[in-house]
Short mmCIF file of C-alpha atoms in Angstrom, two decimals:
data_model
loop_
_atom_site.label_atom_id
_atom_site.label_comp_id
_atom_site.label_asym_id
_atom_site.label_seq_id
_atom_site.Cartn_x
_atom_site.Cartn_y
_atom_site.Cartn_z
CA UNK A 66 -1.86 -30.71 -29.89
CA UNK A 67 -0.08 -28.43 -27.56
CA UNK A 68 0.19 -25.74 -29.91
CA UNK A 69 1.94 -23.14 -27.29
CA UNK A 70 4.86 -25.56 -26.93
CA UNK A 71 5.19 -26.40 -30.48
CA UNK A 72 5.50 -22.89 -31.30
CA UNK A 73 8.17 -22.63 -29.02
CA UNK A 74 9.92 -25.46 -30.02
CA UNK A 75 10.06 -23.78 -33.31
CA UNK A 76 11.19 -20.25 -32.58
CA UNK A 77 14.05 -21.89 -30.44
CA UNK A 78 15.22 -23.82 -33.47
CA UNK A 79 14.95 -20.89 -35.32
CA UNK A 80 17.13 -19.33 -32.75
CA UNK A 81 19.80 -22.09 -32.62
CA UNK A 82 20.21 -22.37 -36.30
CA UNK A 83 20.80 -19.25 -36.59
CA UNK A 84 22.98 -18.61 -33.87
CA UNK A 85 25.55 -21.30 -35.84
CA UNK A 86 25.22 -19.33 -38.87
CA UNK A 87 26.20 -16.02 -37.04
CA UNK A 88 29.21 -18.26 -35.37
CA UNK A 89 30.29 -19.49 -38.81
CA UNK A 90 30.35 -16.18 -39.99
CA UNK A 91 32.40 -14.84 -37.26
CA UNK A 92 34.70 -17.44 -37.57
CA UNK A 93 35.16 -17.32 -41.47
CA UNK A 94 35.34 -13.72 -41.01
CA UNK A 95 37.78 -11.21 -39.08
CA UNK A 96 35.67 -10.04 -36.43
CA UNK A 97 37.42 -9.25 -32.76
CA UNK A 98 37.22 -10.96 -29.83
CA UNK A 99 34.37 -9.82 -27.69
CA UNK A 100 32.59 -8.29 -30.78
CA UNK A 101 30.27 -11.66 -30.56
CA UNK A 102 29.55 -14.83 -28.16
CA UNK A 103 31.24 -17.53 -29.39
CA UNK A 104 29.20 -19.58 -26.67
CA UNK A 105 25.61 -18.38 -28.55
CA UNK A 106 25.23 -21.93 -30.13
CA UNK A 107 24.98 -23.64 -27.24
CA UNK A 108 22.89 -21.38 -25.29
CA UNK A 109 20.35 -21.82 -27.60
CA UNK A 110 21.21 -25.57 -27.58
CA UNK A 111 20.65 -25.43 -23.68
CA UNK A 112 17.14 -23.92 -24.27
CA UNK A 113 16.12 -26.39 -26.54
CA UNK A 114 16.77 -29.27 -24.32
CA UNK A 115 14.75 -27.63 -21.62
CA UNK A 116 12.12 -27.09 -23.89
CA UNK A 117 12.50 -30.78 -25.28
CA UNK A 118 12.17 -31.91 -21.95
CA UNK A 119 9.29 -29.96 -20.56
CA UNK A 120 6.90 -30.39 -24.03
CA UNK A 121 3.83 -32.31 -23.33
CA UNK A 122 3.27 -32.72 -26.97
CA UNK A 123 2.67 -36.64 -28.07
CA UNK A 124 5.97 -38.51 -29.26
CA UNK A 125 5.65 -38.58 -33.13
CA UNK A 126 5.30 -34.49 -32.43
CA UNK A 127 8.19 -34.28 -30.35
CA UNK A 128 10.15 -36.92 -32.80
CA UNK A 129 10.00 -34.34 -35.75
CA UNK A 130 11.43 -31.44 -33.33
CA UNK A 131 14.25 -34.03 -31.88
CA UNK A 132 15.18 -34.74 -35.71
CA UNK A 133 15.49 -30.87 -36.48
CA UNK A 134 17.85 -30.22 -33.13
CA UNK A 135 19.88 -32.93 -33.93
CA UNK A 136 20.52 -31.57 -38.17
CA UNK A 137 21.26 -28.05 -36.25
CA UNK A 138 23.67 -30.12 -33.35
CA UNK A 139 25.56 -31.80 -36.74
CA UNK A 140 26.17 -28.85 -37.90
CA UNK A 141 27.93 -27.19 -34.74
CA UNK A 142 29.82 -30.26 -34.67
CA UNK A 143 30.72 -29.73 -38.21
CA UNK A 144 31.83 -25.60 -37.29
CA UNK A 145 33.81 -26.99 -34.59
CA UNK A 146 35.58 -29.35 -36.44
CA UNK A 147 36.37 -26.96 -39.43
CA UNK A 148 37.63 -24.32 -36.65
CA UNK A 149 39.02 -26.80 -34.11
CA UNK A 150 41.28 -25.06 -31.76
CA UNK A 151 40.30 -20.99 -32.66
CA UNK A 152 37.25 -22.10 -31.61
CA UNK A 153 37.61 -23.67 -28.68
CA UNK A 154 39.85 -20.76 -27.60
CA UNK A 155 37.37 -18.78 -28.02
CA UNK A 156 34.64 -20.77 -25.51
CA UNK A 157 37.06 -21.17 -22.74
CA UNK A 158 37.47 -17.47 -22.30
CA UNK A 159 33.73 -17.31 -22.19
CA UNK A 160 33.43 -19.99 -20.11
CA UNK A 161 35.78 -18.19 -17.63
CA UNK A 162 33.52 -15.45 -17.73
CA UNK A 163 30.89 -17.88 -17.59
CA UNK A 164 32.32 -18.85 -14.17
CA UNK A 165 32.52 -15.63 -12.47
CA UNK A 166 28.98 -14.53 -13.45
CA UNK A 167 27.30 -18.02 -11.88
CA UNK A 168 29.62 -17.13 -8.59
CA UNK A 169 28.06 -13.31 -8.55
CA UNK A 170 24.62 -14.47 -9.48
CA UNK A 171 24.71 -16.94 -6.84
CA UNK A 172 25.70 -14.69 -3.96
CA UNK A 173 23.71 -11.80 -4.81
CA UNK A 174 20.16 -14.24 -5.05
CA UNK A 175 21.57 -16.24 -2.06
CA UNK A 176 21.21 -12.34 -0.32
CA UNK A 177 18.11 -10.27 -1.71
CA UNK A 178 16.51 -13.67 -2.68
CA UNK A 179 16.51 -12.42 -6.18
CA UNK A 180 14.35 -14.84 -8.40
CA UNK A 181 15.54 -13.44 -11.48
CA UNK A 182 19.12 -13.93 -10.39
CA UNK A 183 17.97 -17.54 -9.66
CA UNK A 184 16.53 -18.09 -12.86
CA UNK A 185 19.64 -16.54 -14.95
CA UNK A 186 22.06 -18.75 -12.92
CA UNK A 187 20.10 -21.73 -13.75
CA UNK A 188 20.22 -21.29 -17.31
CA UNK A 189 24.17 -19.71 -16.91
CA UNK A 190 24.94 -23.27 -15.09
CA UNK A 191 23.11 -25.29 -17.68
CA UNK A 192 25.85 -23.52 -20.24
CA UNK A 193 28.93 -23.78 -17.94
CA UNK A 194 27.79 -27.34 -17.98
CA UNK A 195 27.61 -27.88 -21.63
CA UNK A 196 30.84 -25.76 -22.25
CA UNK A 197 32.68 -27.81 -19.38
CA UNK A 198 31.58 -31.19 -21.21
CA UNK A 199 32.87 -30.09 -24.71
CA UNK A 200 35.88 -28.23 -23.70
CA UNK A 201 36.93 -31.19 -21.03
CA UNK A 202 38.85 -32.84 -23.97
CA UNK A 203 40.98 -30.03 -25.13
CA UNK A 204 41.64 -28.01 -21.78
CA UNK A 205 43.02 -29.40 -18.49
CA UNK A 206 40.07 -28.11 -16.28
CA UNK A 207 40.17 -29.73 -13.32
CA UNK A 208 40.11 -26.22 -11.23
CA UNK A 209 37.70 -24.34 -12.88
CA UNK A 210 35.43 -27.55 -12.54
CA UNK A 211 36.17 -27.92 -8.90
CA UNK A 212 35.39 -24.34 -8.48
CA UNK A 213 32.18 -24.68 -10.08
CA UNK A 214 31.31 -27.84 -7.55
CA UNK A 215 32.57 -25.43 -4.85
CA UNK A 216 29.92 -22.50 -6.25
CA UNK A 217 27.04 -25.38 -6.67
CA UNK A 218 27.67 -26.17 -2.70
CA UNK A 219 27.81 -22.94 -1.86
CA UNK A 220 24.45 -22.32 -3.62
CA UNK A 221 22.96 -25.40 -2.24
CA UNK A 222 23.77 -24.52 1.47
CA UNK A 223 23.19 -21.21 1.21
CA UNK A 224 26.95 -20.50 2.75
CA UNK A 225 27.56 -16.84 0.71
CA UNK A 226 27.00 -13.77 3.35
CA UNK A 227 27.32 -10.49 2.22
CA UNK A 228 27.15 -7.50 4.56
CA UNK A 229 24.86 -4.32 3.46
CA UNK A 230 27.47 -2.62 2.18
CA UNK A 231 29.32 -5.80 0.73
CA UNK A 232 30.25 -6.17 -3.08
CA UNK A 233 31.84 -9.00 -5.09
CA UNK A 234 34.89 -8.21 -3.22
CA UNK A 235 33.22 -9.17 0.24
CA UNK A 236 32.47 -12.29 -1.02
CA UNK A 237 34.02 -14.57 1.76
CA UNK A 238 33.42 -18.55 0.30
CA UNK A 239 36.65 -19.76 -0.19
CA UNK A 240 39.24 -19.83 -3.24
CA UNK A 241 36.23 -18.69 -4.94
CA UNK A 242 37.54 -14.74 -6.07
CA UNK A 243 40.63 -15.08 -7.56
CA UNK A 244 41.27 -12.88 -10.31
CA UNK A 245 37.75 -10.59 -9.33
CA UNK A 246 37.29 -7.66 -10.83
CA UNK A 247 34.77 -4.85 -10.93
CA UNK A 248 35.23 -4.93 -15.03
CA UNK A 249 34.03 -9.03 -14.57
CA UNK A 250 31.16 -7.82 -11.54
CA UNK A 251 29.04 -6.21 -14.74
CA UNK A 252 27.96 -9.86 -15.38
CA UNK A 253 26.12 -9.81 -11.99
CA UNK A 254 22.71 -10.31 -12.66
CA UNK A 255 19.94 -7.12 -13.54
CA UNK A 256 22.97 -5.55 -15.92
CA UNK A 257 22.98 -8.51 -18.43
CA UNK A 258 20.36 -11.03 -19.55
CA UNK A 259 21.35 -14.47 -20.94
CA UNK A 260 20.63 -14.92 -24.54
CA UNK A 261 22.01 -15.64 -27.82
CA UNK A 262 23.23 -12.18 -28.29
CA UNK A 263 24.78 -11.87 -24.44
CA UNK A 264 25.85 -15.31 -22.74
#
């Protein structure tokens, strides 16, 4: 038995119940925006996928952990449902933010070859990607998607130049800055880490 994975497999279920407990008490409850990350849930439900797909533990093993994920997914599903729209509000101004962080992640590991920044705008594109899925049928977001595909490419070619004194408002790949700001460039990676508590 591949007791390291199994461990983790159970700390990140842990992690993603009770990251939809925290959401349905925000929700039920009166907190402001920004006082919590709406988009926690499926983080954690990002992670666990990984994790699902990585594990070299035998099938009936991984069978019990795919049966746990999917009680924890029904239940999301259930939050959204009971909170519908304030919800979903909620996630596409993360996602936004979502958005802009990839874009200065990407540029700034595209120039000091950052692996962190890499790594963190892996797992930040894995969540765009799961927020862009579920949000898809409420939103019209046919830009935001193209300029995600437009950040991917960018990524992929290695097209984002930055001079040495060059911030995020040097960035020169186009359509890609609109409504920048230095408040926004704090998500750049090294001043936040992705997790449950800051997506």
């Amino acid at each position: 038995m591949d007791t390291h994975s199994a461990d983790l497999l159970k700390d990140q279920l842990i992690l993603f119940r009770q990251s939809v407990s925290e959401a349905a008490k925000n929700l039920s409850g009166s907190s402001g925006p920004g006082s919590w990350h709406a988009g926690a849930p499926f983080a954690e439900k990002c992670r666990i996928l990984d994790l699902l797909h990585s594990s070299s533990l035998p099938p009936e093993e991984k069978t019990i952990f795919v049966q746990e994920y999917q009680r924890i997914v029904e239940e999301l599903d259930a939050l959204l449902d009971r909170h519908g729209q304030v919800y979903c509000n909620l996630l596409l101004v993360e996602l936004r933010n979502l958005v802009h962080a990839y874009h200065a992640e990407t540029c700034l590991s595209s120039y000091w070859r950052d692996t962190t920044c890499v790594r963190s705008g892996r797992e930040r594109r894995e969540l765009i990607g799961e927020l862009l899925e579920h949000l898809s049928s409420h939103y019209p977001l046919s830009a935001l998607e193209a300029l995600v595909a437009t950040i991917d490419d960018n990524a992929v070619l290695d097209e984002v130049v930055m001079t040495d004194h060059g911030t995020s408002e040097d960035f020169r790949s186009p359509g890609l800055l609109k409504g920048s700001s230095p408040e926004r460039d704090a998500y750049c990676c090294g001043e936040t880490k992705l997790s449950a508590r800051h997506v």
